[in-house]
CSV table of C-alpha atoms and ligand atoms in Angstrom, one decimal:
chain,number,residue,atom,x,y,z
A,7,MET,CA,16.5,14.5,61.1
A,8,SER,CA,15.5,16.3,58.3
A,9,ARG,CA,15.5,14.9,54.7
A,10,ASP,CA,18.6,17.5,53.7
A,11,GLN,CA,20.3,16.3,56.6
A,12,LEU,CA,19.9,12.7,56.1
A,13,LEU,CA,21.2,13.3,52.3
A,14,THR,CA,24.4,15.0,53.7
A,15,ALA,CA,25.4,13.1,56.9
A,16,PRO,CA,28.4,11.5,56.2
A,17,ASP,CA,27.6,7.8,57.3
A,18,THR,CA,24.4,7.8,55.0
A,19,ALA,CA,25.7,5.9,51.9
A,20,LEU,CA,22.7,5.5,49.2
A,21,PRO,CA,22.4,2.3,47.4
A,22,THR,CA,24.2,2.0,44.7
A,23,LEU,CA,23.3,0.8,41.3
A,24,ARG,CA,25.5,-2.1,39.8
A,25,GLY,CA,28.2,-1.1,37.7
A,26,ALA,CA,26.8,-3.1,34.5
A,27,VAL,CA,23.9,-0.3,35.0
A,28,ALA,CA,25.8,2.5,36.2
A,29,GLY,CA,28.0,2.5,32.9
A,30,LEU,CA,24.6,2.3,30.5
A,31,PRO,CA,23.8,5.3,28.3
A,32,SER,CA,20.7,7.4,29.3
A,33,TYR,CA,17.8,7.4,27.5
A,34,VAL,CA,17.9,10.3,25.2
A,35,PRO,CA,14.1,11.3,24.4
A,36,GLY,CA,13.6,12.1,21.2
A,37,ARG,CA,12.9,16.3,20.6
A,38,ARG,CA,9.4,17.1,20.8
A,39,SER,CA,8.2,20.2,18.8
A,40,ALA,CA,4.9,22.3,18.7
A,41,GLY,CA,5.0,22.4,14.6
A,42,THR,CA,3.0,20.0,12.8
A,43,ASP,CA,5.9,19.6,10.3
A,44,ILE,CA,7.9,17.3,12.4
A,45,ALA,CA,9.1,14.3,10.1
A,46,ALA,CA,9.5,11.2,12.7
A,47,LEU,CA,12.2,9.3,10.8
A,48,ALA,CA,14.4,8.3,13.5
A,49,SER,CA,12.9,4.8,14.6
A,50,ASN,CA,12.1,3.1,11.6
A,51,GLU,CA,8.5,2.5,12.7
A,52,SER,CA,5.6,2.1,10.0
A,53,HIS,CA,4.2,5.3,8.8
A,54,PHE,CA,1.1,3.6,8.0
A,55,GLU,CA,-1.7,3.8,10.8
A,56,PRO,CA,-2.3,0.0,12.1
A,57,LEU,CA,-4.1,-2.4,9.6
A,58,PRO,CA,-8.1,-1.5,10.4
A,59,ALA,CA,-8.5,-5.3,11.4
A,60,ALA,CA,-5.8,-4.5,14.1
A,61,THR,CA,-7.4,-1.3,15.6
A,62,ALA,CA,-11.0,-3.2,15.8
A,63,ALA,CA,-9.5,-6.4,17.5
A,64,VAL,CA,-8.0,-3.5,20.3
A,65,ALA,CA,-11.0,-1.8,20.7
A,66,ALA,CA,-13.2,-4.6,20.8
A,67,ALA,CA,-10.8,-5.9,23.8
A,68,ALA,CA,-10.5,-2.8,25.4
A,69,GLY,CA,-13.3,-3.4,27.8
A,70,THR,CA,-11.1,-6.5,29.4
A,71,MET,CA,-8.4,-4.6,30.7
A,72,ASN,CA,-9.5,-5.4,34.3
A,73,ARG,CA,-7.9,-8.9,33.7
A,74,TYR,CA,-4.6,-9.9,33.4
A,75,PRO,CA,-4.0,-11.4,29.9
A,76,ASP,CA,-3.2,-15.1,28.7
A,77,SER,CA,0.3,-15.3,30.5
A,78,ALA,CA,1.1,-18.5,28.0
A,79,ALA,CA,-0.1,-16.4,24.9
A,80,VAL,CA,-1.7,-19.8,23.7
A,81,GLU,CA,-3.7,-18.5,20.7
A,82,LEU,CA,-1.3,-16.0,19.2
A,83,ARG,CA,1.7,-18.7,19.6
A,84,GLU,CA,-0.6,-20.9,17.5
A,85,ARG,CA,-1.5,-18.4,15.0
A,86,ILE,CA,2.3,-17.6,14.4
A,87,ALA,CA,3.1,-21.2,14.5
A,88,ARG,CA,0.7,-22.0,11.8
A,89,HIS,CA,2.1,-18.4,9.8
A,90,LEU,CA,5.4,-20.1,9.9
A,91,GLY,CA,4.7,-23.9,9.3
A,92,VAL,CA,6.1,-24.5,13.2
A,93,THR,CA,4.5,-25.8,16.5
A,94,ALA,CA,3.6,-23.6,19.3
A,95,GLY,CA,6.2,-25.3,21.3
A,96,GLU,CA,8.4,-23.8,19.3
A,97,VAL,CA,7.6,-20.1,19.8
A,98,ALA,CA,8.0,-17.7,22.5
A,99,VAL,CA,6.5,-14.5,22.8
A,100,GLY,CA,7.4,-11.0,24.5
A,101,PRO,CA,7.2,-7.5,24.6
A,102,GLY,CA,9.1,-6.7,21.6
A,103,SER,CA,11.8,-8.5,20.0
A,104,VAL,CA,14.0,-6.9,21.9
A,105,GLY,CA,11.7,-8.3,25.5
A,106,VAL,CA,12.5,-11.4,23.8
A,107,LEU,CA,15.9,-11.0,23.3
A,108,GLN,CA,16.5,-10.2,26.9
A,109,GLN,CA,14.8,-13.2,27.7
A,110,ILE,CA,17.4,-15.1,25.4
A,111,ILE,CA,20.3,-13.6,27.0
A,112,THR,CA,19.2,-13.6,30.6
A,113,GLY,CA,18.5,-17.3,29.9
A,114,LEU,CA,21.8,-18.4,28.5
A,115,CYS,CA,24.4,-16.5,29.8
A,116,ASP,CA,26.0,-16.3,33.2
A,117,ALA,CA,28.4,-13.2,34.3
A,118,GLY,CA,31.3,-13.0,32.1
A,119,ASP,CA,29.6,-15.5,29.3
A,120,GLU,CA,30.3,-13.6,25.8
A,121,VAL,CA,28.0,-12.7,23.2
A,122,ILE,CA,29.3,-11.7,19.8
A,123,PHE,CA,27.5,-9.4,17.0
A,124,ALA,CA,29.0,-7.4,14.5
A,125,TRP,CA,29.4,-3.5,15.0
A,126,ARG,CA,27.5,-1.3,14.1
A,127,SER,CA,24.7,-3.2,14.2
A,128,PHE,CA,21.1,-2.6,16.6
A,129,GLU,CA,22.3,-0.3,19.5
A,130,ALA,CA,20.0,-2.5,21.9
A,131,TYR,CA,22.7,-5.6,21.8
A,132,PRO,CA,25.5,-4.0,23.8
A,133,ILE,CA,22.7,-3.1,26.6
A,134,LEU,CA,20.9,-6.2,26.9
A,135,VAL,CA,24.5,-8.2,27.3
A,136,GLU,CA,25.7,-5.9,29.3
A,137,LEU,CA,22.9,-5.9,31.9
A,138,ALA,CA,22.9,-9.2,31.9
A,139,GLY,CA,26.6,-9.2,33.2
A,140,ALA,CA,28.0,-11.0,30.3
A,141,ARG,CA,30.6,-9.7,27.8
A,142,PRO,CA,29.7,-8.2,24.3
A,143,VAL,CA,32.2,-8.8,21.4
A,144,ARG,CA,31.8,-6.4,19.0
A,145,ILE,CA,33.2,-7.5,15.5
A,146,PRO,CA,33.6,-4.5,13.0
A,147,LEU,CA,31.6,-4.6,9.8
A,148,ASP,CA,33.1,-5.2,6.7
A,149,ASP,CA,33.8,-2.9,3.8
A,150,ALA,CA,30.4,-3.3,2.2
A,151,GLU,CA,28.4,-2.7,5.6
A,152,GLY,CA,27.8,-6.4,6.2
A,153,HIS,CA,28.7,-8.7,8.5
A,154,ASP,CA,32.7,-10.2,8.7
A,155,LEU,CA,31.2,-13.6,9.4
A,156,GLU,CA,34.6,-15.0,9.0
A,157,ALA,CA,35.9,-12.5,12.0
A,158,MET,CA,32.7,-13.7,13.9
A,159,ALA,CA,33.4,-17.3,13.5
A,160,ALA,CA,36.9,-16.7,14.7
A,161,ALA,CA,35.8,-14.5,17.7
A,162,VAL,CA,34.0,-17.9,19.2
A,163,ASN,CA,35.6,-19.3,22.2
A,164,ASP,CA,34.8,-21.5,25.4
A,165,ARG,CA,32.7,-18.5,27.0
A,166,THR,CA,30.7,-17.8,23.8
A,167,ARG,CA,26.9,-18.7,24.5
A,168,VAL,CA,25.1,-16.2,21.8
A,169,ILE,CA,26.1,-14.9,18.5
A,170,LEU,CA,23.5,-12.6,17.2
A,171,LEU,CA,23.1,-11.9,13.4
A,172,CYS,CA,20.9,-8.9,12.0
A,173,THR,CA,19.7,-9.1,8.5
A,174,PRO,CA,18.9,-6.8,7.2
A,175,ASN,CA,21.2,-4.9,9.4
A,176,ASN,CA,20.3,-2.0,11.3
A,177,PRO,CA,21.4,0.6,10.6
A,178,THR,CA,23.3,-0.4,7.2
A,179,GLY,CA,20.4,-2.1,5.7
A,180,VAL,CA,22.6,-5.0,4.3
A,181,PRO,CA,21.5,-8.3,4.4
A,182,ILE,CA,23.3,-11.6,4.7
A,183,SER,CA,23.2,-14.3,2.0
A,184,HIS,CA,21.8,-17.4,3.1
A,185,GLU,CA,25.0,-19.3,1.7
A,186,ARG,CA,27.0,-17.5,4.1
A,187,ILE,CA,24.9,-18.1,6.8
A,188,GLU,CA,25.2,-21.8,6.4
A,189,ALA,CA,28.7,-22.0,5.8
A,190,PHE,CA,28.8,-19.9,9.2
A,191,LEU,CA,26.5,-22.5,10.9
A,192,GLN,CA,29.0,-25.3,9.9
A,193,ALA,CA,31.9,-23.4,11.3
A,194,VAL,CA,30.5,-22.7,14.6
A,195,PRO,CA,29.8,-25.1,17.7
A,196,SER,CA,26.2,-26.2,17.7
A,197,SER,CA,26.3,-25.6,21.5
A,198,VAL,CA,26.4,-21.6,20.8
A,199,LEU,CA,22.7,-20.2,19.9
A,200,VAL,CA,22.7,-18.2,16.7
A,201,VAL,CA,20.1,-15.5,16.7
A,202,ILE,CA,18.7,-14.4,13.4
A,203,ASP,CA,17.4,-11.1,13.9
A,204,GLU,CA,14.7,-10.2,11.3
A,205,ALA,CA,13.3,-7.0,12.5
A,206,TYR,CA,12.9,-5.9,8.6
A,207,VAL,CA,12.4,-9.2,6.9
A,208,GLU,CA,9.2,-8.2,5.7
A,209,TYR,CA,11.0,-5.6,3.2
A,210,ALA,CA,14.1,-7.5,2.1
A,211,ASP,CA,14.0,-8.4,-1.7
A,212,ALA,CA,13.0,-12.3,-1.8
A,213,GLY,CA,16.2,-14.7,-1.6
A,214,SER,CA,18.5,-11.0,-0.7
A,215,GLY,CA,18.7,-12.8,3.1
A,216,PRO,CA,18.4,-16.3,4.2
A,217,ASP,CA,15.8,-18.8,4.2
A,218,SER,CA,15.8,-18.9,8.0
A,219,LEU,CA,13.1,-21.4,8.8
A,220,ALA,CA,14.8,-23.6,6.3
A,221,LEU,CA,18.2,-23.2,8.4
A,222,TYR,CA,16.6,-23.5,11.7
A,223,ARG,CA,15.1,-26.8,10.7
A,224,ARG,CA,18.3,-27.8,9.6
A,225,TYR,CA,20.2,-26.1,12.5
A,226,PRO,CA,18.4,-26.4,15.9
A,227,ASN,CA,20.9,-23.8,17.2
A,228,VAL,CA,19.3,-21.4,15.4
A,229,CYS,CA,16.7,-19.1,16.8
A,230,ILE,CA,14.8,-16.3,14.9
A,231,LEU,CA,13.5,-12.7,16.3
A,232,ARG,CA,10.8,-11.4,14.6
A,233,THR,CA,8.8,-8.1,15.9
A,234,PHE,CA,5.2,-6.7,14.8
A,235,SER,CA,7.0,-3.4,15.5
A,236,LYS,CA,8.1,-2.6,12.0
A,237,ALA,CA,6.5,-3.8,8.7
A,238,TYR,CA,3.0,-4.3,10.7
A,239,GLY,CA,2.7,-1.0,12.4
A,240,LEU,CA,2.5,-2.2,15.9
A,241,ALA,CA,5.7,-0.6,17.8
A,242,GLY,CA,3.1,1.0,20.4
A,243,LEU,CA,2.0,-2.3,21.5
A,244,ARG,CA,5.1,-4.3,22.1
A,245,VAL,CA,5.2,-7.7,21.0
A,246,GLY,CA,7.5,-9.8,19.2
A,247,TYR,CA,8.6,-13.2,19.1
A,248,ALA,CA,11.5,-16.4,18.8
A,249,VAL,CA,11.3,-19.6,16.9
A,250,ALA,CA,13.6,-21.9,18.6
A,251,ALA,CA,14.2,-25.8,19.8
A,252,PRO,CA,11.3,-26.5,22.1
A,253,ALA,CA,13.9,-26.6,24.6
A,254,ILE,CA,15.0,-23.3,24.6
A,255,ALA,CA,11.4,-21.9,23.6
A,256,GLU,CA,10.0,-23.2,26.5
A,257,GLY,CA,13.3,-21.8,28.5
A,258,LEU,CA,12.1,-18.5,27.1
A,259,ARG,CA,8.6,-18.7,28.3
A,260,ARG,CA,10.0,-19.4,31.5
A,261,THR,CA,12.0,-16.4,31.8
A,262,ALA,CA,9.7,-13.9,30.7
A,263,LEU,CA,8.1,-11.4,33.4
A,264,PRO,CA,4.7,-12.6,34.1
A,265,PHE,CA,1.8,-11.1,31.5
A,266,SER,CA,4.4,-9.1,29.8
A,267,VAL,CA,2.7,-9.0,26.2
A,268,SER,CA,-0.9,-7.6,26.9
A,269,ALA,CA,-4.1,-8.9,25.8
A,270,LEU,CA,-4.8,-6.0,23.4
A,271,ALA,CA,-1.3,-6.5,21.9
A,272,GLN,CA,-1.9,-10.2,21.4
A,273,LYS,CA,-5.1,-9.8,19.6
A,274,ALA,CA,-3.8,-7.1,17.4
A,275,ALA,CA,-1.1,-9.2,16.2
A,276,ILE,CA,-3.3,-12.3,15.5
A,277,ALA,CA,-5.8,-9.9,13.6
A,278,SER,CA,-2.2,-8.5,11.8
A,279,LEU,CA,-1.6,-11.9,10.7
A,280,ASP,CA,-5.1,-12.5,9.4
A,281,ALA,CA,-4.9,-9.4,7.2
A,282,GLY,CA,-1.5,-10.5,5.4
A,283,GLY,CA,-2.4,-9.2,1.8
A,284,GLU,CA,-3.2,-5.9,2.7
A,285,MET,CA,0.1,-5.6,4.4
A,286,GLU,CA,2.0,-6.9,1.3
A,287,ALA,CA,0.2,-3.9,-0.4
A,288,ARG,CA,1.9,-1.2,2.0
A,289,ILE,CA,5.1,-3.2,1.9
A,290,SER,CA,5.0,-2.7,-2.0
A,291,LEU,CA,4.4,1.2,-1.7
A,292,LEU,CA,7.1,1.6,1.0
A,293,LYS,CA,9.9,-0.4,-1.4
A,294,GLU,CA,8.9,1.3,-4.3
A,295,GLU,CA,10.0,4.5,-1.9
A,296,CYS,CA,12.6,3.1,-0.8
A,297,ALA,CA,13.6,2.5,-4.5
A,298,ARG,CA,12.6,6.0,-5.7
A,299,MET,CA,15.1,7.6,-3.1
A,300,ALA,CA,18.1,5.4,-3.7
A,301,ALA,CA,18.3,6.3,-7.4
A,302,GLU,CA,17.4,9.7,-6.8
A,303,LEU,CA,20.3,9.9,-4.1
A,304,GLU,CA,22.8,8.3,-6.5
A,305,ALA,CA,21.8,10.8,-8.9
A,306,GLN,CA,22.7,13.7,-6.6
A,307,GLY,CA,26.3,12.0,-6.4
A,308,TRP,CA,25.7,10.0,-2.8
A,309,ARG,CA,27.4,6.3,-2.5
A,310,LEU,CA,25.2,4.1,-0.7
A,311,GLN,CA,24.5,0.6,0.0
A,312,PRO,CA,21.5,-0.8,-1.2
A,313,SER,CA,19.5,-1.3,1.9
A,314,GLN,CA,16.8,-4.3,2.4
A,315,GLY,CA,15.0,-2.5,5.0
A,316,ASN,CA,13.0,0.4,5.4
A,317,PHE,CA,15.6,2.7,6.2
A,318,LEU,CA,18.6,4.3,4.5
A,319,TRP,CA,22.1,4.3,5.8
A,320,ILE,CA,24.6,7.5,4.9
A,321,ARG,CA,28.2,6.9,5.9
A,322,ALA,CA,29.5,10.2,7.3
A,323,ASP,CA,33.0,11.4,9.0
A,324,ALA,CA,32.3,13.6,12.4
A,325,GLU,CA,32.6,16.6,9.9
A,326,LEU,CA,29.6,15.5,7.8
A,327,LEU,CA,27.6,13.8,10.5
A,328,ALA,CA,27.4,17.4,12.3
A,329,THR,CA,26.5,19.4,9.1
A,330,LEU,CA,23.9,16.8,8.4
A,331,VAL,CA,22.5,16.8,12.0
A,332,ASP,CA,22.1,20.0,12.1
A,333,ALA,CA,20.5,20.5,8.8
A,334,PHE,CA,18.1,17.9,9.4
A,335,ASN,CA,17.3,19.4,12.9
A,336,GLY,CA,16.9,22.5,11.4
A,337,VAL,CA,13.9,21.6,9.3
A,338,GLY,CA,12.5,19.1,11.9
A,339,ILE,CA,13.3,15.8,10.2
A,340,MET,CA,14.2,13.4,13.1
A,341,VAL,CA,16.6,11.2,12.3
A,342,ARG,CA,19.1,9.1,13.9
A,343,ALA,CA,22.8,10.0,14.3
A,344,TYR,CA,25.7,7.5,15.2
A,345,GLN,CA,28.5,9.2,16.4
A,346,GLY,CA,31.5,8.0,14.0
A,347,ASP,CA,29.5,5.9,12.0
A,348,GLY,CA,26.6,7.8,10.1
A,349,VAL,CA,23.4,8.6,10.0
A,350,ARG,CA,20.0,6.5,9.3
A,351,ILE,CA,16.8,7.7,8.2
A,352,THR,CA,13.4,6.1,7.9
A,353,VAL,CA,11.8,5.9,4.6
A,354,ALA,CA,8.1,6.8,5.3
A,355,ASP,CA,5.4,8.9,3.2
A,356,PRO,CA,6.4,10.4,-0.2
A,357,ALA,CA,6.1,13.9,1.1
A,358,SER,CA,8.4,13.4,3.9
A,359,ASN,CA,10.8,11.5,1.8
A,360,ASN,CA,10.9,14.6,-0.7
A,361,ARG,CA,11.7,16.8,2.2
A,362,VAL,CA,15.0,14.3,2.9
A,363,LEU,CA,15.6,14.2,-0.7
A,364,ARG,CA,15.8,18.2,-1.1
A,365,LEU,CA,17.8,18.5,2.1
A,366,LEU,CA,20.2,16.0,0.8
A,367,ALA,CA,20.6,17.3,-2.7
A,368,ALA,CA,22.2,20.8,-0.8
A,369,HIS,CA,24.7,18.5,1.0
A,370,ALA,CA,25.8,15.8,-2.1
A,371,ALA,CA,29.6,15.4,-2.6
B,212,PLP,C1,13.3,-2.4,15.7
B,212,PLP,C2,13.7,-3.4,15.8
B,212,PLP,C3,13.6,-4.7,16.6
B,212,PLP,C4,12.6,-4.4,17.1
B,212,PLP,O1,12.1,-4.0,18.5
B,212,PLP,P1,10.8,-4.5,18.9
B,212,PLP,O2,11.2,-4.6,20.4
B,212,PLP,O3,10.2,-5.8,18.6
B,212,PLP,O4,10.1,-3.1,19.2
B,212,PLP,C5,14.6,-5.4,16.6
B,212,PLP,N1,15.6,-5.8,16.3
B,212,PLP,C6,16.4,-4.8,15.6
B,212,PLP,C7,17.4,-5.0,14.3
B,212,PLP,C8,15.4,-3.4,15.0
B,212,PLP,O5,15.9,-2.8,14.1
């Protein structure tokens, strides 16, 4: 039979995807343009190039690509442990913190188990939960764009295995205070893993969010999730980590795909941690830009919640969202639009930020 005959023959059923997979949204690639004045403000990446020490470490390790990396990432885990004042046994690394989060969910959830998170929050959450055959439980944000922890605690039941807290929250930028998370931890059974996703923690004002390490020491069901993708500027290398009780961290290391964090990523992450002071200077610049934009937008008449991340959030009804998306597309500024909710704009270099300010001035209320 020819290939065409085979494909149309009535008794040849093609392999089918699991229902959970068939229901997932397709990846929509970002618009590519030949123009040079595209502003990439849709993914919250750092606009700064990687730290010179990280680039040098990658270049120096490039000749080792014929070898597998250290699958246990011992040196990196020890360096992270020293950075945070924990032991390497409490650290698990993965290909981005999304990779680690997938290990967390598949490591803890059986089919039908429940994972609670705020909505709207990070768009990867429902995808990873559904892929694992678990059930996503979305709890709407409160009126101030923050987590409704009372409603989240009330949603816990026998099937709840994991709760995801995102602080500052992507995409709204609103942090969760230390006191509120502590009260939440007292209300939630210690058998439920409470993941504190701190992808943007480096940008947050001291004291605006939780002292997550203190919470972790006090409540062993806390798991801290961090990444090198944002402030450290290594989004393209894929490396993130979790800090968790030794038995959990060990379980995460066991669920990892072998060799999923490359040697280049491990070296770059170590070099970036070693170069701490240099990153602080970049973060200060970025935070100044965030503050400048927030003040100008306020003066234009926009009413925004203060963001503790490297991004701004504009809540928008369908009509305003369509208008803004058209306007941003028209001038080559890529931003993230969330149907029914609003638009998230990464804060970057002053020239790009000024383009955003000029555009939004024309649409202010
Ligand atoms: C960007 C982001 C991450 C990080 O993803 P990586 O896989 O580490 O690149 C994790 N959590 C949230 C909320 C994010 O916005």
